[in-house]
Short mmCIF file of C-alpha atoms (C1' of nucleotides) in Angstrom, two decimals:
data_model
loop_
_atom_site.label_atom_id
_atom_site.label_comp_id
_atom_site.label_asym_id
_atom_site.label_seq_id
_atom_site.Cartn_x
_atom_site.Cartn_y
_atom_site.Cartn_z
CA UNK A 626 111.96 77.04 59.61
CA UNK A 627 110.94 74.73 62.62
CA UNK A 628 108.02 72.50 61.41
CA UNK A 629 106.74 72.83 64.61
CA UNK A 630 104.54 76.19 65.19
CA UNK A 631 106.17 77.08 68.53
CA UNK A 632 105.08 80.64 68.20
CA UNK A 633 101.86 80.22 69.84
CA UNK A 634 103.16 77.75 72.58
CA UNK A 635 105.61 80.42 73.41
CA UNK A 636 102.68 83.21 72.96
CA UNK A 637 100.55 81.21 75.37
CA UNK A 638 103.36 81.34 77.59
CA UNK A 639 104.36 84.39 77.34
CA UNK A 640 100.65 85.87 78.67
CA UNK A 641 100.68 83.30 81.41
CA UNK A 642 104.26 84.52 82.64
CA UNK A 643 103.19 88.24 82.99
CA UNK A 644 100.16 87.07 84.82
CA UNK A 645 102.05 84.97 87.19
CA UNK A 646 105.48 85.95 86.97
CA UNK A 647 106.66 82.03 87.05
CA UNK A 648 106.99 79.20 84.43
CA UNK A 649 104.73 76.83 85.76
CA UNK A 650 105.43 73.25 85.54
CA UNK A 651 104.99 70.23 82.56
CA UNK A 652 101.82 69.07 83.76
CA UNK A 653 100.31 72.91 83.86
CA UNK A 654 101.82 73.68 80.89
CA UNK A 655 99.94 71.04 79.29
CA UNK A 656 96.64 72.04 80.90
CA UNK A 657 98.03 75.57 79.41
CA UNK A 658 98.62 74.57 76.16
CA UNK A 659 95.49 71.42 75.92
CA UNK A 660 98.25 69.43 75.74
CA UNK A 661 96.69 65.74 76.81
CA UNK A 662 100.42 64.05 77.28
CA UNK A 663 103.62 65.44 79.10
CA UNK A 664 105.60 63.95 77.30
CA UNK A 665 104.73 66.10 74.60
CA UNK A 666 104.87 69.08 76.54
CA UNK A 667 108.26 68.29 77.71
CA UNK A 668 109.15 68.17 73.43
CA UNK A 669 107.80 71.62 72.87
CA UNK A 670 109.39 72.58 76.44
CA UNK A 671 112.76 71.38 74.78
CA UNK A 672 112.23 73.29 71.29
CA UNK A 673 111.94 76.41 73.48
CA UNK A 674 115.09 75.99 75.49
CA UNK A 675 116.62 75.37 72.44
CA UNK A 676 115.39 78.62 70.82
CA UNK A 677 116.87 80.42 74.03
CA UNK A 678 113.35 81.18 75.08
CA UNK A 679 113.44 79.18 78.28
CA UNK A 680 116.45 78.13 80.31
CA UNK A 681 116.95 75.57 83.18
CA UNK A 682 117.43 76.73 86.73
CA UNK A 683 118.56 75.35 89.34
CA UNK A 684 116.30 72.69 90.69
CA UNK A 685 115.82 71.45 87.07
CA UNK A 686 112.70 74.20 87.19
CA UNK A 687 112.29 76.51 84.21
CA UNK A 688 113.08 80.11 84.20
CA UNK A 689 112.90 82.67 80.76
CA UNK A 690 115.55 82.33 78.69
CA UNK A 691 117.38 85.65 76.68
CA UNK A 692 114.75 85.54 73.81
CA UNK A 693 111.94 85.23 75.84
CA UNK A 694 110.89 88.81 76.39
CA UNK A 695 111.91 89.81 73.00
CA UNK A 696 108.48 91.46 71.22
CA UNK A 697 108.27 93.94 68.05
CA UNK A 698 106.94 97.26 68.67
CA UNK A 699 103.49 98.69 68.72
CA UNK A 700 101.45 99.43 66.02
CA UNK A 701 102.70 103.14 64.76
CA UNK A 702 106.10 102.49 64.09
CA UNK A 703 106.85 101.09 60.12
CA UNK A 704 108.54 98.55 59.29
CA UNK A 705 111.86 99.25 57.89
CA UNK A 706 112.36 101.09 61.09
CA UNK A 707 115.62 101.23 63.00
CA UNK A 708 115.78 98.54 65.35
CA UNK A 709 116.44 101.24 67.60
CA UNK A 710 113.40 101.00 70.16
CA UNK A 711 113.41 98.04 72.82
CA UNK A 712 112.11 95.13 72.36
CA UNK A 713 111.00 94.68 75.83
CA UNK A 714 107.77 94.56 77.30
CA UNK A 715 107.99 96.93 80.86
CA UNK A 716 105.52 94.30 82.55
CA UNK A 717 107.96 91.30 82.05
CA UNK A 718 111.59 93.40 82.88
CA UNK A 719 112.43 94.59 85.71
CA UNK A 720 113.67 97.30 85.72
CA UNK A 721 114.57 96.35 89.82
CA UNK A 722 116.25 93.47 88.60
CA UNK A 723 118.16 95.09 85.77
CA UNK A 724 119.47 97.55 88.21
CA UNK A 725 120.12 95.69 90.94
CA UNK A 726 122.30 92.69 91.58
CA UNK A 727 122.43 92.44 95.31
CA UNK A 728 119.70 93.51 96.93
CA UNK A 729 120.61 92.94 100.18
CA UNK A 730 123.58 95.57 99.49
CA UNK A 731 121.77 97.87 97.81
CA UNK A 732 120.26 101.46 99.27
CA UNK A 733 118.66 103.63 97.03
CA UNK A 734 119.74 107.73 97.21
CA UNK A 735 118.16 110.67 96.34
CA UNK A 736 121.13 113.26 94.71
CA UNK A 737 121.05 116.38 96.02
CA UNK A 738 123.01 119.08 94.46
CA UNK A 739 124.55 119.65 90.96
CA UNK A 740 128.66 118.69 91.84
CA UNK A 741 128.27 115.67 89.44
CA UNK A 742 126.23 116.73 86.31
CA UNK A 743 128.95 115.82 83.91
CA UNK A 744 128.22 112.44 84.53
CA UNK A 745 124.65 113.04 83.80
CA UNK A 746 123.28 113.16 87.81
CA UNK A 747 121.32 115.77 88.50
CA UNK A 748 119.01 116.77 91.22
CA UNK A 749 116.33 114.86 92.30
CA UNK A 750 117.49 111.42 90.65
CA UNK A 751 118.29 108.44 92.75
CA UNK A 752 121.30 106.82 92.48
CA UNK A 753 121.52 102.95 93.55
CA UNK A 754 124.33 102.60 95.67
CA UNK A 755 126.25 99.36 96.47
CA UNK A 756 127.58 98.87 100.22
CA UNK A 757 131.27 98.98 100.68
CA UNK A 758 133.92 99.84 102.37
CA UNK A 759 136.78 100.03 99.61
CA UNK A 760 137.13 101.39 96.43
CA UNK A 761 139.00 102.09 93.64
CA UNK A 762 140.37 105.52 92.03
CA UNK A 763 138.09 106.69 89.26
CA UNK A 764 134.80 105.18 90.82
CA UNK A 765 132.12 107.14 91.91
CA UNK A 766 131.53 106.90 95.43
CA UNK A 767 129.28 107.73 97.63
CA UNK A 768 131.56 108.49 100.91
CA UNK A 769 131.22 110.21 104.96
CA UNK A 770 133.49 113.36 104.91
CA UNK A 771 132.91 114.80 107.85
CA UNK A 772 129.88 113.10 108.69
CA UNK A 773 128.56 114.10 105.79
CA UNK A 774 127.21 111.60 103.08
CA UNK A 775 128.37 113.05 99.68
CA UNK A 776 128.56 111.26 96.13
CA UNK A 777 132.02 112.23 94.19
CA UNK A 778 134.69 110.57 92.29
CA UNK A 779 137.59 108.64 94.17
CA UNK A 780 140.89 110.07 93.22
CA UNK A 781 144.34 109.82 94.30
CA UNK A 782 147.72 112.02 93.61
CA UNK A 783 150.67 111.46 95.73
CA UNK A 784 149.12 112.94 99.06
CA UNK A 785 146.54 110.35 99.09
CA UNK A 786 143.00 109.55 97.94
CA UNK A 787 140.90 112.32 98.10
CA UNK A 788 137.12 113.48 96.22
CA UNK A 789 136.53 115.19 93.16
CA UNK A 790 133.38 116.69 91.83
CA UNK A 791 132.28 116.66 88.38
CA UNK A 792 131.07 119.97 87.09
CA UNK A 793 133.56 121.42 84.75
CA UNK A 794 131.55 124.63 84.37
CA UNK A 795 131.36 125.54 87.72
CA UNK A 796 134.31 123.56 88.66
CA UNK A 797 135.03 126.47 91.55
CA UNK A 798 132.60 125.89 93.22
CA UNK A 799 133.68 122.66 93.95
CA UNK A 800 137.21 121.99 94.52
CA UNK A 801 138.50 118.32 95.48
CA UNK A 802 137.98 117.76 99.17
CA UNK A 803 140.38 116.49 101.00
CA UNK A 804 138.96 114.70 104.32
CA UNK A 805 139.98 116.42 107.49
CA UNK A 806 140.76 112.77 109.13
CA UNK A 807 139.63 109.87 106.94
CA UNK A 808 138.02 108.86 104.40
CA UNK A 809 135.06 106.47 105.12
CA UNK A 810 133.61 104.88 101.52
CA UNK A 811 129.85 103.93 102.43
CA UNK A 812 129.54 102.41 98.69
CA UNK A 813 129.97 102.49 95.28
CA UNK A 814 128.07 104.26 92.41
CA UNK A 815 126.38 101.22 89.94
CA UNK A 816 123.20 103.03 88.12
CA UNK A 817 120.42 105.53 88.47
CA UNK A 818 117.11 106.25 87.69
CA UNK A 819 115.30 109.33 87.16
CA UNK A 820 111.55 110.42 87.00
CA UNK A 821 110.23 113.49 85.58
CA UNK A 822 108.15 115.49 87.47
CA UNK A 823 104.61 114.10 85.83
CA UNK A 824 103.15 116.88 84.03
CA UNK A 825 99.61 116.24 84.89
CA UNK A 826 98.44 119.00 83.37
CA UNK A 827 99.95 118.13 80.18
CA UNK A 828 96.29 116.51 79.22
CA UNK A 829 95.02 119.90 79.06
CA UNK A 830 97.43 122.17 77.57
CA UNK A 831 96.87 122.79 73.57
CA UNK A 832 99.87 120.75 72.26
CA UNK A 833 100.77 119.17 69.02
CA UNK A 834 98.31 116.53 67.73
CA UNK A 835 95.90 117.71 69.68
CA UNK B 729 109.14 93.40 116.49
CA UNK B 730 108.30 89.55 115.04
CA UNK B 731 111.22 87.07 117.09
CA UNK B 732 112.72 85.97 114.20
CA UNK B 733 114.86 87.50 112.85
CA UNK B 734 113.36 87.36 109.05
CA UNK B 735 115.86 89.71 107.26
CA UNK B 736 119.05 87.89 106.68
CA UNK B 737 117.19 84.74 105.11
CA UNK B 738 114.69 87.75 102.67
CA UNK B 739 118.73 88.96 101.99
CA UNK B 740 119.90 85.77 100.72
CA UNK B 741 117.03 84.98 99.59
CA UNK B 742 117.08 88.72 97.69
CA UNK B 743 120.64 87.81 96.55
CA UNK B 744 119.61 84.91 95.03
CA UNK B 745 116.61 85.41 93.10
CA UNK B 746 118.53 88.51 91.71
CA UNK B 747 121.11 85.62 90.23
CA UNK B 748 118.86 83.07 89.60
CA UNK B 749 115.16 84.90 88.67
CA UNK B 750 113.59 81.98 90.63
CA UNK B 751 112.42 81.10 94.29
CA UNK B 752 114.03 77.77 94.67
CA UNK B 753 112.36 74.91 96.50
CA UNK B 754 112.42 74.29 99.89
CA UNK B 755 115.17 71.82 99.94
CA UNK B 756 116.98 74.30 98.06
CA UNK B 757 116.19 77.35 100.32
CA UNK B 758 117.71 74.84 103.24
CA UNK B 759 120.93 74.95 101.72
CA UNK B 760 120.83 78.56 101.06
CA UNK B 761 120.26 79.49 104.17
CA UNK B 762 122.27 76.70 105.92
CA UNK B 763 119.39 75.15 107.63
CA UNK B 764 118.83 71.45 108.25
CA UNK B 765 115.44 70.93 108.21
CA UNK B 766 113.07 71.55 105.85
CA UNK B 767 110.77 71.64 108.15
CA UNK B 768 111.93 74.80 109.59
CA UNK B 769 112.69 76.12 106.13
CA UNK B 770 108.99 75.55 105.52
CA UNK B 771 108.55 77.67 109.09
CA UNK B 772 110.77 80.79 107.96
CA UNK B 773 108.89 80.31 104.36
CA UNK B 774 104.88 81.21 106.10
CA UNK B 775 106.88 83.98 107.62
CA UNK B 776 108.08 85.72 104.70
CA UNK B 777 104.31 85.15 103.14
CA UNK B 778 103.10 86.71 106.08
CA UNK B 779 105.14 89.75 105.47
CA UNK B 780 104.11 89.57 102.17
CA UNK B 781 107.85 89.11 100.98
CA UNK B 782 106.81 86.19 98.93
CA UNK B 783 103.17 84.32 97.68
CA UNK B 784 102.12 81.66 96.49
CA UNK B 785 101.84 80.67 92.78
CA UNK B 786 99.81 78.60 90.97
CA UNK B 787 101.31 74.43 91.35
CA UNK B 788 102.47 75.21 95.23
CA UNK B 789 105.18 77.41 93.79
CA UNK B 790 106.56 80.54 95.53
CA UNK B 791 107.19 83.63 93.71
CA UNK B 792 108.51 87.11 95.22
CA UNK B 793 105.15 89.13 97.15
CA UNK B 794 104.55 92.52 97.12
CA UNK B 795 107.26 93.77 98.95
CA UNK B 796 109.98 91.23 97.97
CA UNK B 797 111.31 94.17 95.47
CA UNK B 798 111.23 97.12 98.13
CA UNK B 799 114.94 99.12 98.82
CA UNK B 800 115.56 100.98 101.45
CA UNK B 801 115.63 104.65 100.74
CA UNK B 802 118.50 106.63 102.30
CA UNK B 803 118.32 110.09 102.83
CA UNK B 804 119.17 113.15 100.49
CA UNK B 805 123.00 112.25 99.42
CA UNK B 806 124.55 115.84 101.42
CA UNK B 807 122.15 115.22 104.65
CA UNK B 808 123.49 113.62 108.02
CA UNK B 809 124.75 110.28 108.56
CA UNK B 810 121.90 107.61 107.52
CA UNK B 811 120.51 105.37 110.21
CA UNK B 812 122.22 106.73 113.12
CA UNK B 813 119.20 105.59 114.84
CA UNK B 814 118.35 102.20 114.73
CA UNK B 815 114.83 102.31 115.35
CA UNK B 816 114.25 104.58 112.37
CA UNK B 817 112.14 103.01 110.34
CA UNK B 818 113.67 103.14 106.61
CA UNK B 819 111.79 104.53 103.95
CA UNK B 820 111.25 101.87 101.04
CA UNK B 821 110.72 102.22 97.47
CA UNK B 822 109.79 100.00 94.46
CA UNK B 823 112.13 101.06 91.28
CA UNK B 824 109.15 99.71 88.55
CA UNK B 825 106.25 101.42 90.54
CA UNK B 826 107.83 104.51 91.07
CA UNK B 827 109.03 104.62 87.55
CA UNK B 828 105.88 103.20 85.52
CA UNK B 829 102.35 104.01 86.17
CA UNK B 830 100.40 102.77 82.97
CA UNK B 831 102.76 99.55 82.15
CA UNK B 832 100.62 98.51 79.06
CA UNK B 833 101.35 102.21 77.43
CA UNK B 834 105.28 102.26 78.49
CA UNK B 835 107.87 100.84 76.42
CA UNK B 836 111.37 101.50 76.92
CA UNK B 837 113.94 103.09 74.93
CA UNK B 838 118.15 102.69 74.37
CA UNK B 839 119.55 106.04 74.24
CA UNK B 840 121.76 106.60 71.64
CA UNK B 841 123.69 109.80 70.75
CA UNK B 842 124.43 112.79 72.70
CA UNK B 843 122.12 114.64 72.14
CA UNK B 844 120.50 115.60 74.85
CA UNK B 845 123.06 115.59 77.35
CA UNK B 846 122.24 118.71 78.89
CA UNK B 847 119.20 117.25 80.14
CA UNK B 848 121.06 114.24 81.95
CA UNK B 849 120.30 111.56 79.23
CA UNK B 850 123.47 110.16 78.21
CA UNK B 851 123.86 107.32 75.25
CA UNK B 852 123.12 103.99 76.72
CA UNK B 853 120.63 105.36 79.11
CA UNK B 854 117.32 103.33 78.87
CA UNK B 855 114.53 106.11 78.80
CA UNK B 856 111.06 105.30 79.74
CA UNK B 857 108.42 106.32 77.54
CA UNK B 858 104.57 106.62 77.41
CA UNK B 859 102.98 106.16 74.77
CA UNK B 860 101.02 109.10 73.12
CA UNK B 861 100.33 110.36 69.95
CA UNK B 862 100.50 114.28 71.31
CA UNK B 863 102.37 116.38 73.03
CA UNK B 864 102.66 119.76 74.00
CA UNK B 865 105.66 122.13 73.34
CA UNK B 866 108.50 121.85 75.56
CA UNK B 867 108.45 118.21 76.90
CA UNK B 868 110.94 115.53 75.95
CA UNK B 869 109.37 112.96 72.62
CA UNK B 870 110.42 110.01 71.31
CA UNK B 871 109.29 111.26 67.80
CA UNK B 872 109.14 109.65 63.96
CA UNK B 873 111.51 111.58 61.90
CA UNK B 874 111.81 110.15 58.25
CA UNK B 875 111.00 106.77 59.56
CA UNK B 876 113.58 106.93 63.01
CA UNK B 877 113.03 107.30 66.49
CA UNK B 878 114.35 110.32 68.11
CA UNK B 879 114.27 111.51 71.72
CA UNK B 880 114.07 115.51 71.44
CA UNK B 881 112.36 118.28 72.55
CA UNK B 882 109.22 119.52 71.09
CA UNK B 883 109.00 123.09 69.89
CA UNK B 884 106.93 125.05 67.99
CA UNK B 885 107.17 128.72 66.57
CA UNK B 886 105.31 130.69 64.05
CA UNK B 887 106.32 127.81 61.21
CA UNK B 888 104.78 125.26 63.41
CA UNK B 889 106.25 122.50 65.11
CA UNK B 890 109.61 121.01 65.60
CA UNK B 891 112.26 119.40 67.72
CA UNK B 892 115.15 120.36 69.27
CA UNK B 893 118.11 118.97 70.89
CA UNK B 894 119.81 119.83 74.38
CA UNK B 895 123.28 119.86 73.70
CA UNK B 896 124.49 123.67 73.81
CA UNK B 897 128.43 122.44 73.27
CA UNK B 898 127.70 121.22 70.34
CA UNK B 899 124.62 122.77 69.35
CA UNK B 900 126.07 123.01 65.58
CA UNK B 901 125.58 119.09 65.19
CA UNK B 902 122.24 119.30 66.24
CA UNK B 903 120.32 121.92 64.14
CA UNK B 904 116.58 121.95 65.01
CA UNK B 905 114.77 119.32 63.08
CA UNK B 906 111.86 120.25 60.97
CA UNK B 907 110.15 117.33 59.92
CA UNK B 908 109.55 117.56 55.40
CA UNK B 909 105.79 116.13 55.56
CA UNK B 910 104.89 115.67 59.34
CA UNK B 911 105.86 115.08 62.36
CA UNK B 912 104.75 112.06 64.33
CA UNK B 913 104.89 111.45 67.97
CA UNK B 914 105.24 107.81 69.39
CA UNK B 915 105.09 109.35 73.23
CA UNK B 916 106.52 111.16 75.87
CA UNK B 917 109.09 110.71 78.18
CA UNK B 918 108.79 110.13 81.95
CA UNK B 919 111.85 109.29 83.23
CA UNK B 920 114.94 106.58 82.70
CA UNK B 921 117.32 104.50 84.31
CA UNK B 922 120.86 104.14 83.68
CA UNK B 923 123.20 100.98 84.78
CA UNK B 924 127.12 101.58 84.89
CA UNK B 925 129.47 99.17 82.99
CA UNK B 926 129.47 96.73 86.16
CA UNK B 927 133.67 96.66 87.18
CA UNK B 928 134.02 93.45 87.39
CA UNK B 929 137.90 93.71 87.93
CA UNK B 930 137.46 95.88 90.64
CA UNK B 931 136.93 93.14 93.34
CA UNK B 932 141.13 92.56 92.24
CA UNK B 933 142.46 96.16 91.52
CA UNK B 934 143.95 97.57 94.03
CA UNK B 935 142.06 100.87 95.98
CA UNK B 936 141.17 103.23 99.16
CA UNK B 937 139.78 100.55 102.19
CA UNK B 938 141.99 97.68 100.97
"C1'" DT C 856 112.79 76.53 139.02
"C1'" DT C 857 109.24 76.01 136.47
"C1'" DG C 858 107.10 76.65 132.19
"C1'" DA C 859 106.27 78.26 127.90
"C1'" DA C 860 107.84 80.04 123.52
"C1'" DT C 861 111.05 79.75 120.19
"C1'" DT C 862 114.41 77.48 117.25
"C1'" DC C 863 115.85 73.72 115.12
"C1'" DA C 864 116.10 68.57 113.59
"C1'" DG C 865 114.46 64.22 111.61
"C1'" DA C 866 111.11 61.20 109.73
"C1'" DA C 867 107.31 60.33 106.98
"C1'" DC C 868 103.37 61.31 103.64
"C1'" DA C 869 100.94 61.58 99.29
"C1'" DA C 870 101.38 64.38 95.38
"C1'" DT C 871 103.76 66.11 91.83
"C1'" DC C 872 107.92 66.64 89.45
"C1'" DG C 873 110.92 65.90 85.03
"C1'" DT C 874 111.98 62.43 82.11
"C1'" DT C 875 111.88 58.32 79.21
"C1'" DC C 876 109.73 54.75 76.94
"C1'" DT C 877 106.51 52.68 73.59
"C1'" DC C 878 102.66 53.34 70.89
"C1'" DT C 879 99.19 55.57 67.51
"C1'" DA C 880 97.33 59.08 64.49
"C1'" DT C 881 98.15 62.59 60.97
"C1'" DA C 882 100.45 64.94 57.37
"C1'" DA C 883 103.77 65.44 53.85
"C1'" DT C 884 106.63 63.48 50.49
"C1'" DA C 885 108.14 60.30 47.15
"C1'" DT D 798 100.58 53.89 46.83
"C1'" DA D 799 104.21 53.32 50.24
"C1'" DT D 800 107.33 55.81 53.19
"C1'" DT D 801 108.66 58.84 56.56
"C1'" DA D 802 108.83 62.53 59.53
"C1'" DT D 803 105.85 65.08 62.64
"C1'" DA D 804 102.27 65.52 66.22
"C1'" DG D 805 100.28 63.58 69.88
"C1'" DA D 806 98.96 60.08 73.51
"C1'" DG D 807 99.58 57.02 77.58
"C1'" DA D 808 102.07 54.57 81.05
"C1'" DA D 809 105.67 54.25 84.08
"C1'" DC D 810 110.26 55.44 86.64
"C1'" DG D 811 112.59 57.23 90.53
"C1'" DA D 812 113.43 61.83 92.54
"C1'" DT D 813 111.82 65.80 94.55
"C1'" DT D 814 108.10 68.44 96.04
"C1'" DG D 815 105.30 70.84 99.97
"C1'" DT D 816 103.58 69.69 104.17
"C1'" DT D 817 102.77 67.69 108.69
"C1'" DC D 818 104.05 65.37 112.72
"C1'" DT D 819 106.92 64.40 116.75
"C1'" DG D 820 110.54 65.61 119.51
"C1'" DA D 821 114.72 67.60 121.12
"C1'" DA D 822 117.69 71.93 122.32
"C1'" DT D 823 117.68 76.66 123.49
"C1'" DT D 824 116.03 80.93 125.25
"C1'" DC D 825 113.68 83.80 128.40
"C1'" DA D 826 110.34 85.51 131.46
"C1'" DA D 827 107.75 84.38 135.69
#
DNA sequence: TTGAATTCAGAACAATCGTTCTCTATAATA
DNA sequence: TATTATAGAGAACGATTGTTCTGAATTCAA
């Protein structure tokens, strides 16, 4: 609809920004783009912010806007698809920054055990854990019972806050645990991620499509 | 070991860039880390390129460095206290590394559906794929069924191939899927990551610690 | 107590920054 | 053809940039 091709600006951009993870400024953008005037960098600079594909940070620099990683999938998948897969290139997200809001607060920790599997963590993953000291009911929580560092649910009845696990099916095996003295929360549950152990092999094995 | 202390400026400096996707200027980093000089801003700044926390970009720029992304890795969740000893040198991890190895063959995938819940992959989960047009029976596919994406596992039996779902509670909803012409796979999957609904509220609800 | 790092502050530099202005080409439309 | 919007160029503005220099205050070991 815009008379102005911005598609291959942005394209141009686009490449640059996975190489160098930044939005450079006007006067390499026009160098970028064989652009001979600024000024006419800073117009097409403007279209894009106002297609959401860049956005101004602080310092009056340029950072990607929401559009900006948007891309269509491979070749493979038909059109008329359902907009199902995302539209996201791995090398521009971060999957880090996605996760993760404060860094500095942030410890990463491998789950051990299967108490919590009805929430979907199971062995092996790593759960990103926010420091601090408080909590509410309902959260999971990674807390020190006993000096012990365990990942539960914080609950609370009339006798006081206590842990519960979350494995209806072998729900025995894990009754709530009450701490002996106190309760010490070490942080709060926010995400996970999970990596299958790489079948290396799998190159090798007869399969389908092979 | 280095005299400077370096890790509370990379922590706001962590914080910040997780808000703002940018490393600001130097007379912006001053005020972030409450220092008057720029001059010494510019000091702390060759530190945290020395460490390889941040680099240089193209125009003078900084942008994060190598290990600007690392997290400190805490021990299994039901092991002893964490960093009882200071001088314990804290594992670190990168979440994208340890999550992607061939970037320009991963694309990432919104979970919906329940599926395949008994596996840990719960709707809303992002799923990391790899692209592949094969696939060998029992791993996890994103496969083409009748022009949609499906995560599922691949099977085969004396009819041929097929996919299944992990979902034994309510296995009736998910009959085995046998494709009418063919079955195509887009790739495999390696791993995911999963981010909670972030509580914003509970900074004000009341909870254990407060 | 001396001396040397270290930690900070302030001033100053040329270079680059984003932005605005006026001015041509070019293309499309009427 | 004349008109008009678009595409591009060039100059110029003050502000901010990264960087370097000098010089205090502080720390700490000799």
């Amino acid at each position: 609809m815009q008379p102005l091709d911005i598609s291959s600006y942005l394209g141009r951009l686009q490449d640059y920004y996975a190489r160098e993870r930044i939005i450079p400024s006007t006067t390499q953008l026009s160098t970028l783009w064989n652009v001979k005037a600024r000024s006419w960098t800073h117009q097409i600079v403007q279209r894009l912010k106002e297609e959401n594909f860049l956005e101004n940070a602080p310092g009056s620099r340029l950072r990607p806007g929401p559009r900006f990683f948007e891309r269509t999938l491979g070749p493979g998948v038909r059109a008329g698809r359902p907009q199902q897969a995302a539209d996201v290139q791995p090398e521009l997200l971060r999957i880090d920054d996605y996760l993760i809001e404060k860094p500095s607060q942030t410890i990463l920790f491998p789950v051990k055990g299967d108490s919590m599997t009805d929430l979907g963590i199971l062995e092996g993953d790593m759960v990103v854990i926010e420091r601090s000291d408080s909590a509410s009911p309902g959260e999971v929580v990674l807390a020190i019972v006993d000096n012990e560092l365990t990942l539960k649910v914080l609950a609370r009845d009339k006798e006081g806050y206590y842990l519960e696990a979350r494995n209806e099916a072998r729900s025995k095996e894990y009754p709530p645990i009450r701490p002996r003295h106190k309760l010490e929360i070490y942080g709060f549950y926010v995400g996970l991620f999970r990596k299958t152990q790489v079948p290396g092999h799998r190159l090798h094995r007869p399969g389908f499509g092979r």
